[in-house]
mmCIF file of C-alpha atoms in Angstrom:
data_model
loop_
_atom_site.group_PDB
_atom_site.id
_atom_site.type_symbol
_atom_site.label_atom_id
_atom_site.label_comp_id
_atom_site.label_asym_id
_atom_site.label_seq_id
_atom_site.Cartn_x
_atom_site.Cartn_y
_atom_site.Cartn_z
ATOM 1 C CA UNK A 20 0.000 0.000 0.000
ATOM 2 C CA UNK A 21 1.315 2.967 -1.260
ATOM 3 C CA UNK A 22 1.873 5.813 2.295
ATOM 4 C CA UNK A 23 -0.657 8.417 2.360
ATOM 5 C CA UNK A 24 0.380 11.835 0.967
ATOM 6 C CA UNK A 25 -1.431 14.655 3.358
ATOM 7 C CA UNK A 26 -0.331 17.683 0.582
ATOM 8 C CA UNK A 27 -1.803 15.645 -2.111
ATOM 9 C CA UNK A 28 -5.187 14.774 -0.650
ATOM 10 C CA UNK A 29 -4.815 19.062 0.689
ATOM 11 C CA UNK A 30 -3.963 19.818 -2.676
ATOM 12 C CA UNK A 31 -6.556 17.776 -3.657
ATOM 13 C CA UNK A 32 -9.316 19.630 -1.506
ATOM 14 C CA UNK A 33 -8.050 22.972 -2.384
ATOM 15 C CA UNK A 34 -8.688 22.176 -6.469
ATOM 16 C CA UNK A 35 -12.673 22.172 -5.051
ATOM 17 C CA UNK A 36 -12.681 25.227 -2.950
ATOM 18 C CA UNK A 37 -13.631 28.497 -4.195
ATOM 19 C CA UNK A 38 -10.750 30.443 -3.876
ATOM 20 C CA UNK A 39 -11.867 33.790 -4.690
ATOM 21 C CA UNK A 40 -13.681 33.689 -1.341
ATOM 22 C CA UNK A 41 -10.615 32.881 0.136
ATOM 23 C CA UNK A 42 -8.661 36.239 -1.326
ATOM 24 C CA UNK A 43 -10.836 38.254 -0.260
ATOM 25 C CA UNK A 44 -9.980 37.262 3.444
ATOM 26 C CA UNK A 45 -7.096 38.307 5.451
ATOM 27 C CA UNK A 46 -3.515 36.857 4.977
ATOM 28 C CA UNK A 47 -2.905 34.291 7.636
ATOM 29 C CA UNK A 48 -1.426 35.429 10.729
ATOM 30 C CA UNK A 49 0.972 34.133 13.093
ATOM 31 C CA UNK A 50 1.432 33.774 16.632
ATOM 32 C CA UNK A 51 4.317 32.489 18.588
ATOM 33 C CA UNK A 52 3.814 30.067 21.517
ATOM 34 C CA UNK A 53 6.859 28.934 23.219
ATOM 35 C CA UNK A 54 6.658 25.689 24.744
ATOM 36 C CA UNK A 55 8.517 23.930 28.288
ATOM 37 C CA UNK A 56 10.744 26.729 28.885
ATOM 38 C CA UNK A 57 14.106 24.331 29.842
ATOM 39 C CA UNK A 58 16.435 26.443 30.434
ATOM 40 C CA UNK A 59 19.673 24.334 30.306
ATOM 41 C CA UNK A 60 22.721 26.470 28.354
ATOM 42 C CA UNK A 61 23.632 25.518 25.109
ATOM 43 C CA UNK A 62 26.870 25.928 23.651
ATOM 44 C CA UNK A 63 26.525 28.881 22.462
ATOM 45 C CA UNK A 64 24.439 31.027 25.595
ATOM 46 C CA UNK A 65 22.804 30.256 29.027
ATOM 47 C CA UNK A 66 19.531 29.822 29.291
ATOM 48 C CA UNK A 67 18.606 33.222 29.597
ATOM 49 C CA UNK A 68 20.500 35.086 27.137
ATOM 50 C CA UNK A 69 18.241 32.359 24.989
ATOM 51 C CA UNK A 70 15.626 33.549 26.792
ATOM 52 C CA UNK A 71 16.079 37.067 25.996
ATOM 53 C CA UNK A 72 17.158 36.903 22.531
ATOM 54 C CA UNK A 73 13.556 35.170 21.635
ATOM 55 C CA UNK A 74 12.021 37.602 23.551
ATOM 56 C CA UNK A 75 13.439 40.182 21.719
ATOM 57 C CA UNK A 76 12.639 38.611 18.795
ATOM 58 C CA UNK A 77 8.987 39.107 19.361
ATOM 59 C CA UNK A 78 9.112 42.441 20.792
ATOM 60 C CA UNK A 79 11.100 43.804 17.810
ATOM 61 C CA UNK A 80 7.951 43.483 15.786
ATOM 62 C CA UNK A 81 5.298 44.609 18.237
ATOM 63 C CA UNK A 82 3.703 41.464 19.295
ATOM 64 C CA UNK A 83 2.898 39.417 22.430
ATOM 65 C CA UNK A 84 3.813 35.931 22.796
ATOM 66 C CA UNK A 85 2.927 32.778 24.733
ATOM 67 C CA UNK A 86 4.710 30.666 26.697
ATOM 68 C CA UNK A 87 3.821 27.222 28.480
ATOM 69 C CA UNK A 88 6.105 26.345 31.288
ATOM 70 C CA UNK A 89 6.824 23.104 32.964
ATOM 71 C CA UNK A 90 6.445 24.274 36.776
ATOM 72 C CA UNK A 91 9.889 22.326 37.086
ATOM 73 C CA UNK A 92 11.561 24.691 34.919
ATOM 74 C CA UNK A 93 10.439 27.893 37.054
ATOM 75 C CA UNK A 94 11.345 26.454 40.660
ATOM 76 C CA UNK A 95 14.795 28.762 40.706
ATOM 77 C CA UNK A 96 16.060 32.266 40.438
ATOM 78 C CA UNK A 97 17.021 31.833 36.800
ATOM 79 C CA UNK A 98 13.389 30.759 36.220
ATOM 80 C CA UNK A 99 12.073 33.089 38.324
ATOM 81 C CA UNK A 100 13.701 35.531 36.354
ATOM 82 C CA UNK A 101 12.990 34.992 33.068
ATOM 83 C CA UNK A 102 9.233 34.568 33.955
ATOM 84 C CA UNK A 103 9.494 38.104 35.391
ATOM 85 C CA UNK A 104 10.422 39.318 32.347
ATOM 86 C CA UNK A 105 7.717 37.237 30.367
ATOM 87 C CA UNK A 106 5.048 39.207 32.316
ATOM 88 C CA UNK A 107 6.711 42.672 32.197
ATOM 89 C CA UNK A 108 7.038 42.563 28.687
ATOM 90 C CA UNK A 109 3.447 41.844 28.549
ATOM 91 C CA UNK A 110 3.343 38.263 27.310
ATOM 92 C CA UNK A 111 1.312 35.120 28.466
ATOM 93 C CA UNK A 112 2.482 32.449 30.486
ATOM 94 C CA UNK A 113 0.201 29.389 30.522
ATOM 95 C CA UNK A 114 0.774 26.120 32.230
ATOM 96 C CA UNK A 115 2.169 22.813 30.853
ATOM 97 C CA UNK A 116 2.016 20.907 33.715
ATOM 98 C CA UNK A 117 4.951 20.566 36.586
ATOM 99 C CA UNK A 118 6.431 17.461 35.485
ATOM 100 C CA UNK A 119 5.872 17.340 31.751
ATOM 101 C CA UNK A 120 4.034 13.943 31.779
ATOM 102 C CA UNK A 121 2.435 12.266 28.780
ATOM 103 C CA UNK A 122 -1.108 12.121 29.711
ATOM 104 C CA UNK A 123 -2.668 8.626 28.664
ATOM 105 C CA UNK A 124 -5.562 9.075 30.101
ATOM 106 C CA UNK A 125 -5.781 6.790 32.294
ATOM 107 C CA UNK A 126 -5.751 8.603 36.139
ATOM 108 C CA UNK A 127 -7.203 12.566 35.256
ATOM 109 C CA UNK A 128 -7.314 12.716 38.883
ATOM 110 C CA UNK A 129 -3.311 12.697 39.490
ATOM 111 C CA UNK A 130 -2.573 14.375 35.949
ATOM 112 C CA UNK A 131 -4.562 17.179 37.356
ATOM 113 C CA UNK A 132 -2.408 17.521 40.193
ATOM 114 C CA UNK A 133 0.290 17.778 38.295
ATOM 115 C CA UNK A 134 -1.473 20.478 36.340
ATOM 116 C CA UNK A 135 -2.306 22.479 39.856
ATOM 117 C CA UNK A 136 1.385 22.106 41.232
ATOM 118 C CA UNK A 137 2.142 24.232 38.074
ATOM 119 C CA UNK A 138 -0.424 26.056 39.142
ATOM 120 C CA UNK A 139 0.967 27.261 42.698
ATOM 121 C CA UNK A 140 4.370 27.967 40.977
ATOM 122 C CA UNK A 141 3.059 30.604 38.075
ATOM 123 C CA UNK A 142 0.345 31.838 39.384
ATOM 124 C CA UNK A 143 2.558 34.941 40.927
ATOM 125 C CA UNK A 144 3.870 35.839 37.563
ATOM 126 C CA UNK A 145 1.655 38.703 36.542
ATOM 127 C CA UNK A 146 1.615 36.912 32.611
ATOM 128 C CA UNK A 147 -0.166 34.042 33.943
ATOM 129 C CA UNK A 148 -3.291 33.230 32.646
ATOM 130 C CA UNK A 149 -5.474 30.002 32.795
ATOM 131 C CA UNK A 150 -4.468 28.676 29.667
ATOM 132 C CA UNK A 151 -3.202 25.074 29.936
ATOM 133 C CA UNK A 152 -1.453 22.900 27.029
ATOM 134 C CA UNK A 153 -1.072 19.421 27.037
ATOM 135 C CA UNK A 154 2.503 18.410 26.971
ATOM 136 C CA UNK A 155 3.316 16.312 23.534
ATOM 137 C CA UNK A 156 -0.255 17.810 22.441
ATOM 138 C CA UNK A 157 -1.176 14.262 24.042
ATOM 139 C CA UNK A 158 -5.150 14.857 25.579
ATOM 140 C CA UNK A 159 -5.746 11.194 26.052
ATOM 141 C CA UNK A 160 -5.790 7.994 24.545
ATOM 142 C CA UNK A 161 -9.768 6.816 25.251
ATOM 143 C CA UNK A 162 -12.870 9.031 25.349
ATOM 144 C CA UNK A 163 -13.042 8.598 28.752
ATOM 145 C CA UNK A 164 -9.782 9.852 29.896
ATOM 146 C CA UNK A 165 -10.098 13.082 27.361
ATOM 147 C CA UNK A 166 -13.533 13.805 28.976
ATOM 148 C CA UNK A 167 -12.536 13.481 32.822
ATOM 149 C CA UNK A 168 -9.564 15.700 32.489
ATOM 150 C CA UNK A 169 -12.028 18.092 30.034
ATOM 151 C CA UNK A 170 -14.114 18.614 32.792
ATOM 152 C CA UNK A 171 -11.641 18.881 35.435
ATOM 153 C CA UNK A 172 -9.819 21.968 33.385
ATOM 154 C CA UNK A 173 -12.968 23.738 32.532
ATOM 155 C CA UNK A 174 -14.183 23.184 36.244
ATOM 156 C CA UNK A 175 -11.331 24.712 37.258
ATOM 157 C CA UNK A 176 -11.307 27.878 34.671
ATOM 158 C CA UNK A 177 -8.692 26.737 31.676
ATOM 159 C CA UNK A 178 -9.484 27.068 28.626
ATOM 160 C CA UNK A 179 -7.315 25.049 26.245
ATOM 161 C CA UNK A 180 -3.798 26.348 24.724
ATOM 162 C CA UNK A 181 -4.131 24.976 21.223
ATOM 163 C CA UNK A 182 -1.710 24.944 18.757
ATOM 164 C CA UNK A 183 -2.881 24.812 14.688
ATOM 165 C CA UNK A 184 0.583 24.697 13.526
ATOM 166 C CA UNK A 185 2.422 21.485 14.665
ATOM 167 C CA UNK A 186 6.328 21.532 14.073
ATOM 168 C CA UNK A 187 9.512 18.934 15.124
ATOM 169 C CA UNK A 188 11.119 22.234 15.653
ATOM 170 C CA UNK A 189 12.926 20.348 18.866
ATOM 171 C CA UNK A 190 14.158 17.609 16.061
ATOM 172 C CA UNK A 191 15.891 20.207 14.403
ATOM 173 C CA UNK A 192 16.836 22.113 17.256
ATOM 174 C CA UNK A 193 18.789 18.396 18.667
ATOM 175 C CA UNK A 194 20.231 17.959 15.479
ATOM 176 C CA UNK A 195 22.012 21.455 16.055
ATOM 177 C CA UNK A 196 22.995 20.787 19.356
ATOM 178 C CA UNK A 197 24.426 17.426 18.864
ATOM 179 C CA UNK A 198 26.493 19.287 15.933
ATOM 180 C CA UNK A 199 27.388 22.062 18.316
ATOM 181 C CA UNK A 200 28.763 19.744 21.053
ATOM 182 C CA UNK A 201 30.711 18.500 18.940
ATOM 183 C CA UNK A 202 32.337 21.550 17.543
ATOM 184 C CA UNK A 203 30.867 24.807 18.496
ATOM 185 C CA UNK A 204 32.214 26.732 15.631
ATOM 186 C CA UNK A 205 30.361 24.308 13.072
ATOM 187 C CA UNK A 206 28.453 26.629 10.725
ATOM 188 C CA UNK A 207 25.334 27.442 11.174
ATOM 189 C CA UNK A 208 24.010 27.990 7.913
ATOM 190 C CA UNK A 209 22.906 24.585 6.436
ATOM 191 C CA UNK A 210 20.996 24.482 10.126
ATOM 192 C CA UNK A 211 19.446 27.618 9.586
ATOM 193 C CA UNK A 212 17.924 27.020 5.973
ATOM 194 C CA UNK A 213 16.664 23.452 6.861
ATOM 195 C CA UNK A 214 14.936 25.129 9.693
ATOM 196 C CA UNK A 215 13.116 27.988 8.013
ATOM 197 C CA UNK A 216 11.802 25.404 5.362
ATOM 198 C CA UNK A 217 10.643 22.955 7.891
ATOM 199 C CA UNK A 218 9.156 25.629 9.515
ATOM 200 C CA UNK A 219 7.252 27.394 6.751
ATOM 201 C CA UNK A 220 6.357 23.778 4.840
ATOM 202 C CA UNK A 221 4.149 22.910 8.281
ATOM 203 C CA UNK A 222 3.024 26.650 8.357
ATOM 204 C CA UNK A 223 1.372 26.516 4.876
ATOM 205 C CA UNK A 224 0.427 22.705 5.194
ATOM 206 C CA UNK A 225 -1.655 23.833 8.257
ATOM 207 C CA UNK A 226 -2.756 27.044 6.798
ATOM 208 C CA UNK A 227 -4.365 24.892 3.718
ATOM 209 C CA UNK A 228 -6.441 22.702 6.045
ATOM 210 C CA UNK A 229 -7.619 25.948 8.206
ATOM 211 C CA UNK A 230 -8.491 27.145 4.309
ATOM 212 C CA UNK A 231 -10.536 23.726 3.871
ATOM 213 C CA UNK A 232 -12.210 23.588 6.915
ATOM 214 C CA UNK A 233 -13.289 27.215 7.766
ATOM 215 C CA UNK A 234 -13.213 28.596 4.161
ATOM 216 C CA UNK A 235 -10.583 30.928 5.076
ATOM 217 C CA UNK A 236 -7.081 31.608 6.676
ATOM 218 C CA UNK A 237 -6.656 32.351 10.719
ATOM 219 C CA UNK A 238 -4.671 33.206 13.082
ATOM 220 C CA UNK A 239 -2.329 30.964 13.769
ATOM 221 C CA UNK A 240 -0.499 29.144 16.971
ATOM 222 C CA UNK A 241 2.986 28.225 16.420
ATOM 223 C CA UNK A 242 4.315 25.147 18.258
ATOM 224 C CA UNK A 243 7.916 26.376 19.259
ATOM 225 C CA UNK A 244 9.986 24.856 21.885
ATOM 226 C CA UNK A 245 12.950 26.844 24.075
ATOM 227 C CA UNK A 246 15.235 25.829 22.545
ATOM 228 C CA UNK A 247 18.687 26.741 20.677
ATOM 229 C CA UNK A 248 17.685 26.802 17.413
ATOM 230 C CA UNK A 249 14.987 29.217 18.032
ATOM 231 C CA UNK A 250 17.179 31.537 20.488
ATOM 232 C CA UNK A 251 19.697 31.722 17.181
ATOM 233 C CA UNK A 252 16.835 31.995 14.168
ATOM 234 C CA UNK A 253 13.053 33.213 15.670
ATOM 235 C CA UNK A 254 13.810 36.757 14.620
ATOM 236 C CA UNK A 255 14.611 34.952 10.824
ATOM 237 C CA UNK A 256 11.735 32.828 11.138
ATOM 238 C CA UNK A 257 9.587 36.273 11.459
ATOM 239 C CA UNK A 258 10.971 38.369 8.960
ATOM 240 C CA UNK A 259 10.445 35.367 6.324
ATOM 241 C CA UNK A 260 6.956 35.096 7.261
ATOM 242 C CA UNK A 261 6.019 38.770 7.187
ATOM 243 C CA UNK A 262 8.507 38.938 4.133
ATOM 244 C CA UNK A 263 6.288 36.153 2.824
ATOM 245 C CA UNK A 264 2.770 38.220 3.178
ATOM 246 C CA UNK A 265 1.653 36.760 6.618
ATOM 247 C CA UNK A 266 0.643 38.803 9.602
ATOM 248 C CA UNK A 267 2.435 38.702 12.904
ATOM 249 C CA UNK A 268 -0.630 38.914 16.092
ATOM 250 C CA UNK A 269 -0.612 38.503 19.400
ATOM 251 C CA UNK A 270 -1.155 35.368 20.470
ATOM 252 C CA UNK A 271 -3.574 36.126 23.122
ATOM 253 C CA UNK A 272 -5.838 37.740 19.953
ATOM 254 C CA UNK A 273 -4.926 33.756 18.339
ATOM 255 C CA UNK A 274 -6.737 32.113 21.578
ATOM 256 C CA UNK A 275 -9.591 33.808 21.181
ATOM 257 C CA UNK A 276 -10.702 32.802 17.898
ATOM 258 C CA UNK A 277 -14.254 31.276 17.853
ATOM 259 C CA UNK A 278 -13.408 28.081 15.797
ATOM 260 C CA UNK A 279 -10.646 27.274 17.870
ATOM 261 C CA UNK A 280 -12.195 27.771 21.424
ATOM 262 C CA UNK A 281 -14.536 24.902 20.795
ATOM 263 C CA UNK A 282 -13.410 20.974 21.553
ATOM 264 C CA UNK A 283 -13.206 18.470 18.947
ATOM 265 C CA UNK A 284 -14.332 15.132 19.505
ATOM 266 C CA UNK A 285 -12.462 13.415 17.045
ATOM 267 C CA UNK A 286 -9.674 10.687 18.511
ATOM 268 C CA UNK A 287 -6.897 9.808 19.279
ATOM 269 C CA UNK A 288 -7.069 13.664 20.836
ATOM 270 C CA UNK A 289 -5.067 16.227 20.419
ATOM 271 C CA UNK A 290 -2.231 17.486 17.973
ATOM 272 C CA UNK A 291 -3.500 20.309 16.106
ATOM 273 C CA UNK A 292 -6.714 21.790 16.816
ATOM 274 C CA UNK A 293 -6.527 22.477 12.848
ATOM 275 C CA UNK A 294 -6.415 18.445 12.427
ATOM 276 C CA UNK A 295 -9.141 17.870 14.990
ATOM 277 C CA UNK A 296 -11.220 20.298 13.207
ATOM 278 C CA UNK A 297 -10.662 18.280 9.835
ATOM 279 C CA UNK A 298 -11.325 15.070 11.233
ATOM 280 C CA UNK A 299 -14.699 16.108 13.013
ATOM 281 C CA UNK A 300 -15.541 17.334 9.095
ATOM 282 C CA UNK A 301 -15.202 14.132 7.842
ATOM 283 C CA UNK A 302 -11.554 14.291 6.499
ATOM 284 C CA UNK A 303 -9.926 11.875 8.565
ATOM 285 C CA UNK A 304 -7.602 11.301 6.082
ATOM 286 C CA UNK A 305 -5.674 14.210 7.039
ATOM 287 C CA UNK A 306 -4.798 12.518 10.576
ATOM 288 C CA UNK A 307 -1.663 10.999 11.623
ATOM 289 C CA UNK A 308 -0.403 10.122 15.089
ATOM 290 C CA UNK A 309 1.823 11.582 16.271
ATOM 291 C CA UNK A 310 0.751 14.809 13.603
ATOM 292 C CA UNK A 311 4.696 15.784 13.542
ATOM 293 C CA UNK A 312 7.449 13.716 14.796
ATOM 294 C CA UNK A 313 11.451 12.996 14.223
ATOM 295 C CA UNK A 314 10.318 10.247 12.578
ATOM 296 C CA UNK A 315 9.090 12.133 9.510
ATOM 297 C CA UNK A 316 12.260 14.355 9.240
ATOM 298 C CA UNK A 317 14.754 12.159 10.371
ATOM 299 C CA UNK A 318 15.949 11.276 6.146
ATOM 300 C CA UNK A 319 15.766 14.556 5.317
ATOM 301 C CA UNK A 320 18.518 15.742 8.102
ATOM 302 C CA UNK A 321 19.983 12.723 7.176
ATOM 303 C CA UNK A 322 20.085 13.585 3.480
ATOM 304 C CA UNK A 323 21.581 16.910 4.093
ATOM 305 C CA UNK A 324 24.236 15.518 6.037
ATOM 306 C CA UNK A 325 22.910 17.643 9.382
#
């Protein structure tokens, strides 16, 4: 059986659209969400010059961005710090758990503990906000599960911090950093390009299916990671994008959007809220699990010898 091509069954869809409709809507726009927030050095910075060159990033082209933080990673004065700067430079901070568990679904009751330990840790931060994101976009494995914890998190006032754009961003980012370990002054360009395409190739991917389902573009959530690749290349990343005709919004603006505050029902749940959307519109085609992975770039590094 031949594999399933997602951009040719997109492609596919597109060809039956009606795409003047679609002109006459906004460009897409783009938000950046910033996931885990480990703040380990690299070889190249600590943790928080990272920290503050993504910031910067963002706040060199007038927008607010999210992040989720592991509770772990905010426990000390370096964390402490850099959240502190999150909320004084007016962006989010939403919670992604303390531990950073996979969430099967099988005991809601102790995942949401997890989720309130977070809780206790950034609720001080001024940028916090009840926004909670499941770590590995896993929300459950049976219907059960998804709905307990559901409940719980509404119960308890989060709303859900969805991503439509799915990216291995961290694949590429460990790539780097094995490369960098090995000799810091390796060049960073071949890193840098590989990057930006992976990047913009999920961007558009997702973009189409938003186009599919809803009949026009939206503002999007960017899955990014804190990582080193991002620290050296986010302010790149942006300038191709708005370079490219796409908006750059705030991501608290992206939460907000009607389609996306919903649930889906569709399973297994979670991955992009984009996906789920398909798949509850009778495309299930369109669904893989996981929706991004090392697995589905791991040739193409390999190919370009990164």
């Amino acid at each position: 059986m031949t594999r399933f091509d997602r951009r040719a069954f997109l492609a596919g869809l597109l060809a039956l659209g009606t795409t003047p409709a679609w002109a006459a809507d906004a460009a897409p726009g783009l938000s950046v969400t910033i996931d885990d927030f480990d703040l380990s050095p690299d070889p190249l910075m600590s943790g928080e010059a990272r920290d503050q060159r993504l910031r910067e990033a963002v706040e060199r082209r007038g927008v607010k961005a999210a992040g989720f933080v592991a509770g772990r990673n905010a426990v000390d004065e370096v964390g402490a710090r850099v959240l502190t700067a999150w909320s004084d430079g007016g962006h989010l901070i939403g919670n992604h758990t303390f531990s950073h568990g996979y969430y099967n679904g099988s005991d809601p009751q102790a995942y949401w503990q997890d989720i309130a330990k977070a809780e206790a840790v950034l609720k001080p931060f001024a940028g916090f906000r009840k926004l909670f994101r499941f770590p590995f976009l896993a929300e459950g494995k049976t219907v059960e599960g998804r709905d307990a914890l559901r409940k719980l998190l509404s119960d308890n006032g989060y709303r859900n911090g969805h991503v439509t754009i799915d990216t291995s961003d961290w694949f590429y980012s460990s790539r780097l950093l094995a490369r960098l370990k090995a000799d810091p002054k390796a060049d960073l360009a071949p890193y840098r390009q590989a990057y930006l395409d992976h990047m913009w190739e999920k961007a558009t991917f997702y973009d189409g299916v938003a186009k599919t389902i809803f009949g026009r573009s939206i503002d999007h959530t960017l899955l990014m990671h804190h990582n080193v690749i991002n620290g050296l290349f986010l302010g790149d990343l942006l300038a191709m994008f708005k370079a490219r005709g796409w908006r750059l919004v705030d991501a608290a603006s992206a939460f907000d959007q009607p389609e996306l505050i919903r649930t889906y029902d569709a399973m297994p749940s979670g991955q992009s809220v984009v996906l789920q959307a398909a798949i509850a519109a009778g495309h299930p085609e369109l669904a893989r699990y996981p929706g991004e992975d090392s697995a589905y770039e791991k040739a193409k590094l390999d190919a370009l010898g990164l």
